[in-house]
């Protein structure tokens, strides 16, 4: 790198030329540019994955309680239009307007501001999920909301990603029904076996006692 410094002294003009080796500086700048491009690419890929996998993105600032809801797919708006506001106020509205009454308490426990604070302060980095039904639809629709905690030096943010899991939930419901039915049948069969053995034991023992006598 060459720097030129024009000078004037006593009506004389001259130039000071400084030459320095900037290989290391150039390499650092190139690395920073490459890393920045890589980060932007990863953010784009993450956004594409998020948009493809989830239907709703909610963000909560655990310092200011600022809340935002964004529909990731224009055709799906299970919680209405995009919105911003205070988290406690907006969560209460979502519970009241969209969540099935039987599931409200569970959803409130998991997504409450106090629980988000608790999760952010714990060392457990595993995301937490809750499944629930929404109302005002002709058929049963199951949603799953997953909590992701992101922290920085100044603030902690929570991202809640929500997707439709109706097929999985219905499959599990059917499997549970089959399991419950199988358990009932097994109990009936076990009782029948016990009754049969008791009767046969009594009948055989009576005849044997007669013969022995």
mmCIF file of N, CA, C and O in Angstrom, residues 6 8 30 33 47 49-50 72 75 78 88 94 96 98 118 162 173 191 201:
data_model
loop_
_atom_site.group_PDB
_atom_site.id
_atom_site.type_symbol
_atom_site.label_atom_id
_atom_site.label_comp_id
_atom_site.label_asym_id
_atom_site.label_seq_id
_atom_site.Cartn_x
_atom_site.Cartn_y
_atom_site.Cartn_z
ATOM 1 N N UNK A 6 1.506 15.158 -0.198
ATOM 2 C CA UNK A 6 2.088 16.388 -0.806
ATOM 3 C C UNK A 6 2.449 17.413 0.279
ATOM 4 O O UNK A 6 1.676 17.614 1.219
ATOM 5 N N UNK A 8 4.363 21.407 1.134
ATOM 6 C CA UNK A 8 4.879 22.694 0.652
ATOM 7 C C UNK A 8 5.681 23.323 1.781
ATOM 8 O O UNK A 8 5.187 23.469 2.889
ATOM 9 N N UNK A 30 -10.330 -9.743 3.733
ATOM 10 C CA UNK A 30 -10.949 -10.760 2.869
ATOM 11 C C UNK A 30 -11.696 -11.795 3.704
ATOM 12 O O UNK A 30 -12.807 -12.212 3.345
ATOM 13 N N UNK A 33 -14.972 -10.272 4.995
ATOM 14 C CA UNK A 33 -15.973 -10.206 3.928
ATOM 15 C C UNK A 33 -16.548 -11.589 3.652
ATOM 16 O O UNK A 33 -17.767 -11.764 3.487
ATOM 17 N N UNK A 47 -33.869 -18.817 7.118
ATOM 18 C CA UNK A 47 -35.181 -18.220 6.858
ATOM 19 C C UNK A 47 -35.999 -19.105 5.921
ATOM 20 O O UNK A 47 -37.209 -19.296 6.122
ATOM 21 N N UNK A 49 -35.667 -22.383 5.566
ATOM 22 C CA UNK A 49 -36.069 -23.574 6.318
ATOM 23 C C UNK A 49 -37.222 -23.243 7.241
ATOM 24 O O UNK A 49 -38.212 -23.987 7.339
ATOM 25 N N UNK A 50 -37.121 -22.097 7.935
ATOM 26 C CA UNK A 50 -38.179 -21.679 8.858
ATOM 27 C C UNK A 50 -39.489 -21.464 8.120
ATOM 28 O O UNK A 50 -40.542 -21.916 8.559
ATOM 29 N N UNK A 72 -45.834 -16.679 8.339
ATOM 30 C CA UNK A 72 -44.796 -17.029 7.379
ATOM 31 C C UNK A 72 -45.366 -17.500 6.052
ATOM 32 O O UNK A 72 -44.654 -17.536 5.048
ATOM 33 N N UNK A 75 -51.150 -17.867 2.987
ATOM 34 C CA UNK A 75 -52.421 -18.585 2.911
ATOM 35 C C UNK A 75 -52.877 -19.112 4.269
ATOM 36 O O UNK A 75 -54.011 -19.568 4.405
ATOM 37 N N UNK A 78 -53.608 -18.754 11.211
ATOM 38 C CA UNK A 78 -54.374 -19.369 12.292
ATOM 39 C C UNK A 78 -54.658 -18.388 13.421
ATOM 40 O O UNK A 78 -55.661 -18.512 14.118
ATOM 41 N N UNK A 88 -47.944 -9.957 27.241
ATOM 42 C CA UNK A 88 -49.003 -10.449 28.128
ATOM 43 C C UNK A 88 -50.381 -10.175 27.537
ATOM 44 O O UNK A 88 -51.260 -11.053 27.532
ATOM 45 N N UNK A 94 -54.795 -14.117 22.257
ATOM 46 C CA UNK A 94 -54.654 -15.337 21.461
ATOM 47 C C UNK A 94 -55.329 -16.522 22.149
ATOM 48 O O UNK A 94 -56.031 -17.313 21.498
ATOM 49 N N UNK A 96 -57.759 -16.459 24.310
ATOM 50 C CA UNK A 96 -59.215 -16.274 24.366
ATOM 51 C C UNK A 96 -59.865 -16.456 23.000
ATOM 52 O O UNK A 96 -60.942 -17.057 22.894
ATOM 53 N N UNK A 98 -58.465 -17.882 20.013
ATOM 54 C CA UNK A 98 -58.086 -18.914 19.048
ATOM 55 C C UNK A 98 -57.852 -20.310 19.631
ATOM 56 O O UNK A 98 -57.890 -21.284 18.878
ATOM 57 N N UNK A 118 -38.089 -18.156 33.122
ATOM 58 C CA UNK A 118 -37.522 -19.333 33.783
ATOM 59 C C UNK A 118 -36.682 -20.150 32.812
ATOM 60 O O UNK A 118 -35.573 -20.598 33.138
ATOM 61 N N UNK A 162 -44.485 -21.845 15.235
ATOM 62 C CA UNK A 162 -45.695 -22.670 15.296
ATOM 63 C C UNK A 162 -45.968 -23.310 13.945
ATOM 64 O O UNK A 162 -45.809 -22.672 12.903
ATOM 65 N N UNK A 173 -53.517 -39.991 18.209
ATOM 66 C CA UNK A 173 -54.809 -40.193 18.861
ATOM 67 C C UNK A 173 -55.381 -41.568 18.498
ATOM 68 O O UNK A 173 -55.874 -42.298 19.366
ATOM 69 N N UNK A 191 -58.981 -61.978 32.661
ATOM 70 C CA UNK A 191 -60.039 -62.335 33.610
ATOM 71 C C UNK A 191 -60.700 -63.645 33.195
ATOM 72 O O UNK A 191 -60.986 -64.514 34.030
ATOM 73 N N UNK A 201 -60.118 -75.974 37.841
ATOM 74 C CA UNK A 201 -59.412 -76.476 39.022
ATOM 75 C C UNK A 201 -60.400 -77.054 40.026
ATOM 76 O O UNK A 201 -60.189 -78.133 40.597
#
